[in-house]
PDB file of C-alpha atoms and ligand atoms in Angstrom:
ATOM      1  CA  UNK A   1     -25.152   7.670 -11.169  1.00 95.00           C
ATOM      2  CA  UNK A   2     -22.216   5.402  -9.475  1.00 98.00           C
ATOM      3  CA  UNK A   3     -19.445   7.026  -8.043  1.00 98.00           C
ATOM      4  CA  UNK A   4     -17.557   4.700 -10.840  1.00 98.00           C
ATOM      5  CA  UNK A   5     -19.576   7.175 -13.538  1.00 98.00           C
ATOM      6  CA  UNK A   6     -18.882   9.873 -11.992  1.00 98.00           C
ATOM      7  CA  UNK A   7     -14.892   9.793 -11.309  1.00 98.00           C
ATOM      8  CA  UNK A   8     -13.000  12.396 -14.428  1.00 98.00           C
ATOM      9  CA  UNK A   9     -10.767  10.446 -16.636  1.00 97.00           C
ATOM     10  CA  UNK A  10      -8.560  12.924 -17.040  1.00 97.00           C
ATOM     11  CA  UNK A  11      -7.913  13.413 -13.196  1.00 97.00           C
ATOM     12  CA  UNK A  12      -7.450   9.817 -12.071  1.00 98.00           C
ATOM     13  CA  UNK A  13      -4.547   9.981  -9.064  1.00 98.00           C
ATOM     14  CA  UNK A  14      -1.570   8.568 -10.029  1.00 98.00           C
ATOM     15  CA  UNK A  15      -0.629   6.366  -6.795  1.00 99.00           C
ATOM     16  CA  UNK A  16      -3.125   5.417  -3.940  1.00 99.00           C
ATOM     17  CA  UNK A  17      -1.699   3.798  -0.723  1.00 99.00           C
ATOM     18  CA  UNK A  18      -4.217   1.619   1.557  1.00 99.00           C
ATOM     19  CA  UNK A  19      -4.100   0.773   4.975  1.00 99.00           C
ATOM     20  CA  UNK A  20      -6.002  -2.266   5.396  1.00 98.00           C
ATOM     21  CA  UNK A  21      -7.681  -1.976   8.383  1.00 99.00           C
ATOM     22  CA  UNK A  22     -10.319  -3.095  10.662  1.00 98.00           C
ATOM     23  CA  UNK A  23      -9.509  -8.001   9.727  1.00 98.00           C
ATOM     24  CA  UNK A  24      -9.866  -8.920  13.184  1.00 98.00           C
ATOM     25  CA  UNK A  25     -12.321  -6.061  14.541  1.00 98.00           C
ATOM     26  CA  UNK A  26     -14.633  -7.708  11.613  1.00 98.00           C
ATOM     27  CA  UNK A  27     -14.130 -10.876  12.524  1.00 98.00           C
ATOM     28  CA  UNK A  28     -14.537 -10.556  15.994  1.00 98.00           C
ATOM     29  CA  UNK A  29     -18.223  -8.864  15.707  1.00 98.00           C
ATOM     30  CA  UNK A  30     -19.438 -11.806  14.105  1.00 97.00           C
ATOM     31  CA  UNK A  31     -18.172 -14.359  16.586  1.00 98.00           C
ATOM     32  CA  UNK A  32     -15.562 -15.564  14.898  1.00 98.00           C
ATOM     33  CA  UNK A  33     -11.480 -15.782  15.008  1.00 97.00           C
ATOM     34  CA  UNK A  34      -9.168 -12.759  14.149  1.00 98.00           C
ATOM     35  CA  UNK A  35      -8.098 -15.131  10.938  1.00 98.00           C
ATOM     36  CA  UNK A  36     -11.320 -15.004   9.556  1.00 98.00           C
ATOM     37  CA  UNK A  37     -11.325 -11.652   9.270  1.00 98.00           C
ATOM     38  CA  UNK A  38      -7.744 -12.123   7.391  1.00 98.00           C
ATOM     39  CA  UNK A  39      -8.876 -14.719   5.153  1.00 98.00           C
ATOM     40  CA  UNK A  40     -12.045 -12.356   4.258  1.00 98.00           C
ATOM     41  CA  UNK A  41      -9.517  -9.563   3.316  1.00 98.00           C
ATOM     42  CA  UNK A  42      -8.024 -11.174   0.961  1.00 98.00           C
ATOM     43  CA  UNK A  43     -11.528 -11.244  -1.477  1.00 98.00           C
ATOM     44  CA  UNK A  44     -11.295  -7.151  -0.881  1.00 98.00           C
ATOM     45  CA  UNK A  45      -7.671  -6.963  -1.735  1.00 98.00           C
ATOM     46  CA  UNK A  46      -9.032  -8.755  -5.002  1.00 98.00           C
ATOM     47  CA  UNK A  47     -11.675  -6.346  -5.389  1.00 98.00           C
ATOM     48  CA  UNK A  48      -9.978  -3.279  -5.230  1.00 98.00           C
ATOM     49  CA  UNK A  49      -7.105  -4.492  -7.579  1.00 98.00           C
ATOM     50  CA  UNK A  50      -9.521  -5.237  -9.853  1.00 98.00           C
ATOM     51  CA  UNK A  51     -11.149  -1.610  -9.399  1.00 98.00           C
ATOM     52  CA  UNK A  52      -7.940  -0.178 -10.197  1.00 98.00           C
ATOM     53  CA  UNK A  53      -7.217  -1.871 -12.893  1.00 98.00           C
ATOM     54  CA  UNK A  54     -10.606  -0.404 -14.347  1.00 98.00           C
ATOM     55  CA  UNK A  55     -10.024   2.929 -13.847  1.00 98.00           C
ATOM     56  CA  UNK A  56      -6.332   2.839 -15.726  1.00 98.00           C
ATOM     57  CA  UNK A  57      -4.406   3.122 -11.717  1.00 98.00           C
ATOM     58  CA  UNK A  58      -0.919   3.210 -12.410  1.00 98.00           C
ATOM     59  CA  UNK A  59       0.622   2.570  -8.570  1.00 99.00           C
ATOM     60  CA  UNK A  60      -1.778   0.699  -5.715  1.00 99.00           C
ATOM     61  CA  UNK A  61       0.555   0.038  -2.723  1.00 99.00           C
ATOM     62  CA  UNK A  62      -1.555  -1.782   0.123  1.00 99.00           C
ATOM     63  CA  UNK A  63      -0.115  -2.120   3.712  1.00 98.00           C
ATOM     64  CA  UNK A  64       0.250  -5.520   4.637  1.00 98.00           C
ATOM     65  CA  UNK A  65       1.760  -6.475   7.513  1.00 98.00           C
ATOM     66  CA  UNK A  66       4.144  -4.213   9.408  1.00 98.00           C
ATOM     67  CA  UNK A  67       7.068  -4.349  11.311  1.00 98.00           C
ATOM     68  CA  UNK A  68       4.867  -4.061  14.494  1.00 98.00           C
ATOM     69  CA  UNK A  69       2.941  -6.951  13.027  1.00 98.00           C
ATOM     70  CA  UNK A  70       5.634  -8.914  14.455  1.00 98.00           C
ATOM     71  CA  UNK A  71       4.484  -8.524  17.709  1.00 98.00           C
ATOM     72  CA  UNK A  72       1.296 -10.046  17.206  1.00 98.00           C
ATOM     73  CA  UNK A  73       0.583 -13.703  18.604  1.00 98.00           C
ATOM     74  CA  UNK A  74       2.467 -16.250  16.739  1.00 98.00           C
ATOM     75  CA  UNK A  75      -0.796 -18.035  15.407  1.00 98.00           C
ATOM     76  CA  UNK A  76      -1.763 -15.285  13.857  1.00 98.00           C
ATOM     77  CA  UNK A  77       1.349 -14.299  12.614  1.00 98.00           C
ATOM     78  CA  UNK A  78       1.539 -18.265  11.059  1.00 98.00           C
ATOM     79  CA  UNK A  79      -2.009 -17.378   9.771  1.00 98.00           C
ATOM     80  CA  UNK A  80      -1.551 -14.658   7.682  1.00 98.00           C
ATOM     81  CA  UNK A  81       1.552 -15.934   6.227  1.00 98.00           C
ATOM     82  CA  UNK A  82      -0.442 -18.919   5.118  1.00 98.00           C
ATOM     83  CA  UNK A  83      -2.596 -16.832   3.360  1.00 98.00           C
ATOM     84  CA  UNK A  84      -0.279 -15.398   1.919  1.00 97.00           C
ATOM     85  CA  UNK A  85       1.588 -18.576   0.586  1.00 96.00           C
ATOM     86  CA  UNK A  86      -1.429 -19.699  -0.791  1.00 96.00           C
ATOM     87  CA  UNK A  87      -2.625 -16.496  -2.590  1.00 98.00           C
ATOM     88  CA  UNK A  88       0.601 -15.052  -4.423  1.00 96.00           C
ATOM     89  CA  UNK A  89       0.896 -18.362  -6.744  1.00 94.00           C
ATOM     90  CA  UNK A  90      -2.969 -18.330  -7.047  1.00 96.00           C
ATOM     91  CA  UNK A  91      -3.444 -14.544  -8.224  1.00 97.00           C
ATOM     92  CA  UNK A  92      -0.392 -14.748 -10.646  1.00 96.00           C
ATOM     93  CA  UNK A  93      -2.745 -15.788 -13.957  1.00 96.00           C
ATOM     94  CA  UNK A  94      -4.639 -12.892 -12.920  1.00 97.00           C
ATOM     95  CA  UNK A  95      -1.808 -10.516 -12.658  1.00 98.00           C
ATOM     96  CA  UNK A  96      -1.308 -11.794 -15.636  1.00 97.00           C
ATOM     97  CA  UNK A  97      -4.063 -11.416 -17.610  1.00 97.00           C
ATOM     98  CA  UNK A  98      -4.421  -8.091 -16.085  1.00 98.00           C
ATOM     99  CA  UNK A  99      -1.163  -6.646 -16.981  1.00 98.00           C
ATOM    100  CA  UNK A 100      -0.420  -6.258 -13.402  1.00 98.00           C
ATOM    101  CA  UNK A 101       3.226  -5.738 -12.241  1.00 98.00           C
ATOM    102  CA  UNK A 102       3.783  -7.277  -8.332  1.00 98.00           C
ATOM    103  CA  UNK A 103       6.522  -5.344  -6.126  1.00 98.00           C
ATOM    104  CA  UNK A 104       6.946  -5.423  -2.505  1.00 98.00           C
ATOM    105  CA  UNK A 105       8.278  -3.097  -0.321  1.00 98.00           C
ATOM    106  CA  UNK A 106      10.013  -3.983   3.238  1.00 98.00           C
ATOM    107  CA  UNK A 107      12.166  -6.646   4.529  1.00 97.00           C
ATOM    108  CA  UNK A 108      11.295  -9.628   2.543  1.00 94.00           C
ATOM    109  CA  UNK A 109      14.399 -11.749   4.232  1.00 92.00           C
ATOM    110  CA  UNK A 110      12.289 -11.079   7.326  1.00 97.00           C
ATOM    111  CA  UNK A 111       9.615 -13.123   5.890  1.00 97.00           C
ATOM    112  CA  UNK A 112       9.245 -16.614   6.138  1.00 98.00           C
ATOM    113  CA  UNK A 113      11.454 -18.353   3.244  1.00 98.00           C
ATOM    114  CA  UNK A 114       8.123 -20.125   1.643  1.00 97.00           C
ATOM    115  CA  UNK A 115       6.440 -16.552   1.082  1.00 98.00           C
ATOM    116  CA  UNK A 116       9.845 -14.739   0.036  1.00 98.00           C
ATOM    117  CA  UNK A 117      10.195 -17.867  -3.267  1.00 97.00           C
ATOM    118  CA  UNK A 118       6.281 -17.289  -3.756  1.00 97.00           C
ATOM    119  CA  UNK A 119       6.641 -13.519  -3.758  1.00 97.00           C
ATOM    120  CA  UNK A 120      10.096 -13.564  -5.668  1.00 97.00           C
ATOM    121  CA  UNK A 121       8.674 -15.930  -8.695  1.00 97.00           C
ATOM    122  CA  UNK A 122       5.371 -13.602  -8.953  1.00 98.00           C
ATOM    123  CA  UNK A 123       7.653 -10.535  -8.795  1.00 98.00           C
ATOM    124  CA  UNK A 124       9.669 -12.165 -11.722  1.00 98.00           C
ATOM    125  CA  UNK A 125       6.560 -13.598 -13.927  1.00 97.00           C
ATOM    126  CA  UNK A 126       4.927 -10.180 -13.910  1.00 98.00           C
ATOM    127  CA  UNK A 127       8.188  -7.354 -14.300  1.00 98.00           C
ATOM    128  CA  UNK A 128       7.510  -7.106 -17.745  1.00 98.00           C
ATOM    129  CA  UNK A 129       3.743  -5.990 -17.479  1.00 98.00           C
ATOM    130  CA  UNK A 130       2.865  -2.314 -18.150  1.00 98.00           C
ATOM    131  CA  UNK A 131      -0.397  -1.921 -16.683  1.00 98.00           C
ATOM    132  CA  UNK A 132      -1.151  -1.366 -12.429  1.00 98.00           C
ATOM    133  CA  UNK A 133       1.839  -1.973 -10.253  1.00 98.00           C
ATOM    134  CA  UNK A 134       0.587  -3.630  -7.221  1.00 98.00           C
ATOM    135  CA  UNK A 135       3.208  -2.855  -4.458  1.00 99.00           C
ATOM    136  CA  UNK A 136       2.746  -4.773  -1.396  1.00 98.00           C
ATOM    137  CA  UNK A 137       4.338  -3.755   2.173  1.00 98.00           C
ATOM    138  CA  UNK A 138       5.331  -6.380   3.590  1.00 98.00           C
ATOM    139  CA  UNK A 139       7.657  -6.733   7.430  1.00 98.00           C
ATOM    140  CA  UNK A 140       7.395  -2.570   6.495  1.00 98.00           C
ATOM    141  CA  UNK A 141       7.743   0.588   8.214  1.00 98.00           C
ATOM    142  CA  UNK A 142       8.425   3.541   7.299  1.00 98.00           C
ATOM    143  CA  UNK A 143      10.995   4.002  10.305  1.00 98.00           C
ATOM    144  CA  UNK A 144      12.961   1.013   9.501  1.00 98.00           C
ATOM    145  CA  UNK A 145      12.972   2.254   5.886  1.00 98.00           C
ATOM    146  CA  UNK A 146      14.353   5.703   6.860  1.00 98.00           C
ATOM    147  CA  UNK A 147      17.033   3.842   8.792  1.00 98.00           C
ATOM    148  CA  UNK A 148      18.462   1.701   6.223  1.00 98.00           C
ATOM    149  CA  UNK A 149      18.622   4.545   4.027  1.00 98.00           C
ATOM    150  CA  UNK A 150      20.343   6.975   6.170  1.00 98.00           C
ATOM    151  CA  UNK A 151      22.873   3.585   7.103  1.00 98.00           C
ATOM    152  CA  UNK A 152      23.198   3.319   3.146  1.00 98.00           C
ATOM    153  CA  UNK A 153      24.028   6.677   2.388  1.00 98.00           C
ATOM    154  CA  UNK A 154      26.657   7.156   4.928  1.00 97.00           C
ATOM    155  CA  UNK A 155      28.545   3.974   4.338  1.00 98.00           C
ATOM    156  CA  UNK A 156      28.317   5.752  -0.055  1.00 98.00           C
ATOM    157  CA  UNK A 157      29.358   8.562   1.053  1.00 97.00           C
ATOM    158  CA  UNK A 158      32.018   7.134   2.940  1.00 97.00           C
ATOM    159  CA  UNK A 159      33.379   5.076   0.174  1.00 97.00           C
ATOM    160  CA  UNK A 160      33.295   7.789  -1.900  1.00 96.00           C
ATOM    161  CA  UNK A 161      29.870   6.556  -4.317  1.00 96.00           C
ATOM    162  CA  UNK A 162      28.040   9.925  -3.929  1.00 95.00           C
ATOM    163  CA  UNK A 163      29.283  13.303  -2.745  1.00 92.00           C
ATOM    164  CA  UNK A 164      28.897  14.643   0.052  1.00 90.00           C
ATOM    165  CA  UNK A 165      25.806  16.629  -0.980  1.00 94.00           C
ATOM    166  CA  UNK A 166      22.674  15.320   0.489  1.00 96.00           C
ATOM    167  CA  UNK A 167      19.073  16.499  -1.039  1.00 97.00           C
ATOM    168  CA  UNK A 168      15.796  15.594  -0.506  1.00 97.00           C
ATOM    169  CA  UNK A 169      16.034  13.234  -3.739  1.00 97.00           C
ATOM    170  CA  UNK A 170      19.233  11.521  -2.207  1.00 98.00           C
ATOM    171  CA  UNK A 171      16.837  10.503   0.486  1.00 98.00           C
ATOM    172  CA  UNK A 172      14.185   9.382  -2.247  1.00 98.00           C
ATOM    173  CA  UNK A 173      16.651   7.628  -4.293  1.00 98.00           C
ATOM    174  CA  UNK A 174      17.426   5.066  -0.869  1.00 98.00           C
ATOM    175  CA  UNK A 175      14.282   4.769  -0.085  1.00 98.00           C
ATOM    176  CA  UNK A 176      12.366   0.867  -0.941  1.00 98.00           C
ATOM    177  CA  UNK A 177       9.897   3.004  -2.684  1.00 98.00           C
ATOM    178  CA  UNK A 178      12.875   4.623  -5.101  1.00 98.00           C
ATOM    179  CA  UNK A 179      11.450   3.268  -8.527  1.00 98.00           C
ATOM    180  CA  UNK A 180       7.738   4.969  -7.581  1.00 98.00           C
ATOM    181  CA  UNK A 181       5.768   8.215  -7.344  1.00 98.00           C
ATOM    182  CA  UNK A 182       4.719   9.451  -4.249  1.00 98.00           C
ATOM    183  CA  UNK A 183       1.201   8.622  -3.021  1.00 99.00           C
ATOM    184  CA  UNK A 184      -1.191  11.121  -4.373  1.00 98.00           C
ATOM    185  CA  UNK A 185      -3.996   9.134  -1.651  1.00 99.00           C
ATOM    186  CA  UNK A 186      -3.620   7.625   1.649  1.00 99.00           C
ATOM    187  CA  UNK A 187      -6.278   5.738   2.430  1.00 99.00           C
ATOM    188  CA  UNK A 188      -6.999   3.702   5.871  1.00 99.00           C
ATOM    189  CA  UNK A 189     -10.000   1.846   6.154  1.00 99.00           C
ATOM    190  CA  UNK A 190     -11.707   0.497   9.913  1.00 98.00           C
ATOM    191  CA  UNK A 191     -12.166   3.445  11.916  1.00 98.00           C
ATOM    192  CA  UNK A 192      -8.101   4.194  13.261  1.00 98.00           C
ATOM    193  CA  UNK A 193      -7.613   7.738  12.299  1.00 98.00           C
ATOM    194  CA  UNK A 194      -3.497   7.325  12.426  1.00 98.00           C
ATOM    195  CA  UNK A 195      -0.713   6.406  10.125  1.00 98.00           C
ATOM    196  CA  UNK A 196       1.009   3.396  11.906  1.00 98.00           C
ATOM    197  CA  UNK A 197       4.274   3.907  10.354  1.00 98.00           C
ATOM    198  CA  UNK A 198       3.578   3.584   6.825  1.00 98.00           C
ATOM    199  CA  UNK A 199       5.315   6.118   4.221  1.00 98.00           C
ATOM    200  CA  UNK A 200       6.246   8.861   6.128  1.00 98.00           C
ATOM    201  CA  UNK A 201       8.347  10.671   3.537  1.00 98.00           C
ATOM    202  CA  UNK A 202       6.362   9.527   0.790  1.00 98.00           C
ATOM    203  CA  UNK A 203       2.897  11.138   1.865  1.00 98.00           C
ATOM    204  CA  UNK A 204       4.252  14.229   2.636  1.00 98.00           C
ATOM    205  CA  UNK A 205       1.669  16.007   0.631  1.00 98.00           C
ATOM    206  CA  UNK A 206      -0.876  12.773   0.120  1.00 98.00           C
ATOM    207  CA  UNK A 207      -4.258  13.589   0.490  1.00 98.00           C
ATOM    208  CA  UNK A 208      -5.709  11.642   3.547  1.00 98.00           C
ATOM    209  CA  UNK A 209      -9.369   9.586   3.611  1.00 99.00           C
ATOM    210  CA  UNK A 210     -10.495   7.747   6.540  1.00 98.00           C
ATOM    211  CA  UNK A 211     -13.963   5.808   6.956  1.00 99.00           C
ATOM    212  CA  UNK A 212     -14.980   3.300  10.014  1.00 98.00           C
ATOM    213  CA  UNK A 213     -16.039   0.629   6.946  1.00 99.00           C
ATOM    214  CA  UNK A 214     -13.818  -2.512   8.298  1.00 99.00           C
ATOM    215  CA  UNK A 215     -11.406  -3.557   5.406  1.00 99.00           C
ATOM    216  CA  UNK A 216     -13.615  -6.891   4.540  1.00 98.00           C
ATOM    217  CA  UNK A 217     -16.245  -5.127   4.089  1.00 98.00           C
ATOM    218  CA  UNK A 218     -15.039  -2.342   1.632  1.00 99.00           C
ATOM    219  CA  UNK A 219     -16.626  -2.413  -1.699  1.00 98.00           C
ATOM    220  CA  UNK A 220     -14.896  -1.004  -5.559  1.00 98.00           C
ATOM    221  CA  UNK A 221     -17.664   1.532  -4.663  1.00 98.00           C
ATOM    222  CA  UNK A 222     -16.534   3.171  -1.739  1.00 98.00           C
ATOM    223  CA  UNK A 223     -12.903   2.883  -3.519  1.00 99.00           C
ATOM    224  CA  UNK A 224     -14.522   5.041  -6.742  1.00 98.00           C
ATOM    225  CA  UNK A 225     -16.417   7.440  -3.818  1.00 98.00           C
ATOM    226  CA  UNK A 226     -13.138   8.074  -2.459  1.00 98.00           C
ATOM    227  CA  UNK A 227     -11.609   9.221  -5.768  1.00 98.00           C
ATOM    228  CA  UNK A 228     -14.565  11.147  -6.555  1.00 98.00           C
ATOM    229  CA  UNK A 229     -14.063  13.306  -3.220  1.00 98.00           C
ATOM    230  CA  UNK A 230     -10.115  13.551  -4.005  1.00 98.00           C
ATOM    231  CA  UNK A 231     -10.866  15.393  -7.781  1.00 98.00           C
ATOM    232  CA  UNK A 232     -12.952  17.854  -5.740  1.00 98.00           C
ATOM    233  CA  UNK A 233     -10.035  19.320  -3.180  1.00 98.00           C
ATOM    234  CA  UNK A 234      -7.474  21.218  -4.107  1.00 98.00           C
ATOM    235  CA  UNK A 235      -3.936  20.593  -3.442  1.00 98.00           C
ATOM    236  CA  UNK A 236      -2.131  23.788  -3.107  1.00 98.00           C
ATOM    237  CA  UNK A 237       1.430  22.190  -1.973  1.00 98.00           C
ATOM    238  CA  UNK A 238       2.133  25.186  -0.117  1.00 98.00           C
ATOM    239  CA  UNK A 239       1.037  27.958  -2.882  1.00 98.00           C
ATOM    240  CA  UNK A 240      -2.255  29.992  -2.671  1.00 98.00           C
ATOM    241  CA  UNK A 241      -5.318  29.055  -4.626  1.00 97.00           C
ATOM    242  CA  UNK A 242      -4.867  32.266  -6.749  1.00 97.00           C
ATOM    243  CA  UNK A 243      -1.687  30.892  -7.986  1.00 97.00           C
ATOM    244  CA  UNK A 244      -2.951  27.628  -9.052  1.00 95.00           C
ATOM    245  CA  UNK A 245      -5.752  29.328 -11.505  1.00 89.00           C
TER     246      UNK A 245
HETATM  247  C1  LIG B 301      -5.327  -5.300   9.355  1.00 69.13           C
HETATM  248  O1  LIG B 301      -6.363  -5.732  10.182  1.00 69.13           O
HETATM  249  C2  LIG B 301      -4.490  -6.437   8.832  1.00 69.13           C
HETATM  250  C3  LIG B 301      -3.149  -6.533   9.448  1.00 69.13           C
HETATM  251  C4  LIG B 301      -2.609  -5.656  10.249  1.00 69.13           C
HETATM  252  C5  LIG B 301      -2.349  -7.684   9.088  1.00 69.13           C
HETATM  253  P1  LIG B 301      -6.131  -5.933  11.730  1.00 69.13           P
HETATM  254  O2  LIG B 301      -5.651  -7.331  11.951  1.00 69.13           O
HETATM  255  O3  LIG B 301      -5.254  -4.895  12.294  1.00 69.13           O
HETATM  256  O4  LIG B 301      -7.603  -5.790  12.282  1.00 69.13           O
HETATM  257  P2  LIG B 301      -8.065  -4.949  13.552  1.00 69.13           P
HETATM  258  O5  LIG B 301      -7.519  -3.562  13.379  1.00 69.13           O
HETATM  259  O6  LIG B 301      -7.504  -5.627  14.748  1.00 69.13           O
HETATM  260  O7  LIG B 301      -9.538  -4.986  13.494  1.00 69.13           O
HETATM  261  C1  LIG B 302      -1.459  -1.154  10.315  1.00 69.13           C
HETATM  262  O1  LIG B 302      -2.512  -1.715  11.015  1.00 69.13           O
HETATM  263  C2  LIG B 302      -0.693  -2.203   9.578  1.00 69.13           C
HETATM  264  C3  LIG B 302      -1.398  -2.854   8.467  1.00 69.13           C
HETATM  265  C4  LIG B 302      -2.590  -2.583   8.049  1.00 69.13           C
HETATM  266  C5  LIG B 302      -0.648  -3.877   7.790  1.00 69.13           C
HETATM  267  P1  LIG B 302      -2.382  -2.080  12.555  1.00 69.13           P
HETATM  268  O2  LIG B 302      -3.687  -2.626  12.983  1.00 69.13           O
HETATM  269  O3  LIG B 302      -1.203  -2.948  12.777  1.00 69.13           O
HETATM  270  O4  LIG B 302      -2.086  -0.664  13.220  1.00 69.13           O
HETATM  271  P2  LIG B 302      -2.335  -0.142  14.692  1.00 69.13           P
HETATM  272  O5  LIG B 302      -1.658  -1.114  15.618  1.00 69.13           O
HETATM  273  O6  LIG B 302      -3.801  -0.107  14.915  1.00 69.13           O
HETATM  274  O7  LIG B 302      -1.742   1.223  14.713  1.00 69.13           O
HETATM  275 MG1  LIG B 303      -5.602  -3.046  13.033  1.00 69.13          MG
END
């Protein structure tokens, strides 16, 4: 039986955050120039939209590029933000005919202004739709995030906009990932076993998956597999497994 088969309906995770992992190591094994491994990403970014779509997903946010991404060589900096360009106006029908909803998260001024109009028409042509919302990070981390909330919050409290009365949902509410649930999966493909800055807060209590499978090569499969082993453990959030009966 596929792992597809074997996944419960009636358990499917609500959110599932990816770090893409493992372009360039890919690339690299076979000879061949970190943007390969880029440009073969994007067909598994494809795939695994698609897979979540299937199984009824509601949130899939995938890590992108990050603010340490900006540190990489310019050419491959220029590279992926090709691909990019070129991909956001090309996946739109299929967003479309998907009912998939595109948000980013992170500092889209950051980005060049070409990919900001592509990603800000896409964002606009697909608000209405009900189904998956595809949430992209993009010139994200979660320490920048945290920052420009905490600056935002002072200068409201300051002018008087909210009280003085900070919670752990003020924090939520000034986060870029305000308007969605918290990741009920973090996933990182290509072998790292660390976070790298990505949604701190938000995966508090996210179940964590790891495999060494580079990102290009990750199938819907090993997506489904994934799920399978997350319905099996059980999240306690602190309580004991008596109390959860
Ligand atoms: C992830 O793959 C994609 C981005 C960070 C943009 P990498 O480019 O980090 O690939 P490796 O980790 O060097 O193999
Ligand atoms: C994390 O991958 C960022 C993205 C996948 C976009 P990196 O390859 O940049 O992370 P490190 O440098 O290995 O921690
Ligand atoms: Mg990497």
């Amino acid at each position: 039986m596929s792992f597809k088969e074997q996944i419960q309906k009636e358990n499917i995770p609500q959110h599932i955050a990816m770090v893409m992992d493992g372009n360039g190591r890919w690339a690299k094994l076979q000879g061949f120039d970190r943007l390969f491994g880029h440009n073969n990403g994007i067909g598994t970014v494809r795939q695994i939209t698609e897979a979540a779509v299937e199984i009824g997903l509601k949130y899939l946010t995938l890590y992108t590029f990050s603010t340490e991404n900006w540190n990489r060589p310019e050419r491959e900096i220029a590279g992926i933000m090709k691909l990019l360009v070129e991909n956001i106006e090309k996946e739109t029908p299929t967003f479309i005919k998907n009912n998939v909803r595109l948000q980013v998260i992170g500092d889209i001024e950051r980005m060049p202004k070409d990919v900001a109009e592509k990603l800000k028409n896409c964002i606009a042509n697909t608000s209405a739709h009900t189904g998956l919302t595809l949430i992209l990070a993009l010139s994200y981390s979660s320490k920048w995030e945290i920052v420009k909330a905490v600056k935002n919050i002072f200068n409201d409290v300051k002018s008087g906009k909210i009280s003085e009365e900070i919670t752990e949902q003020t924090i939520s509410d000034y986060l870029e990932t305000k308007d969605f649930p918290n990741p009920d999966m973090l996933i990182r493909t290509g072998g790292e076993v660390r976070i790298s800055n990505f949604l701190l807060w938000q995966a508090a209590y996210s179940e964590l998956f790891f495999t060494d499978i580079y990102w290009p090569d990750f199938t819907k499969e090993n997506f489904y597999e994934m799920i399978v082993e997350y319905q099996k453990r059980e999240r306690r959030f602190g309580k004991t497994s008596e109390q959860l009966k």
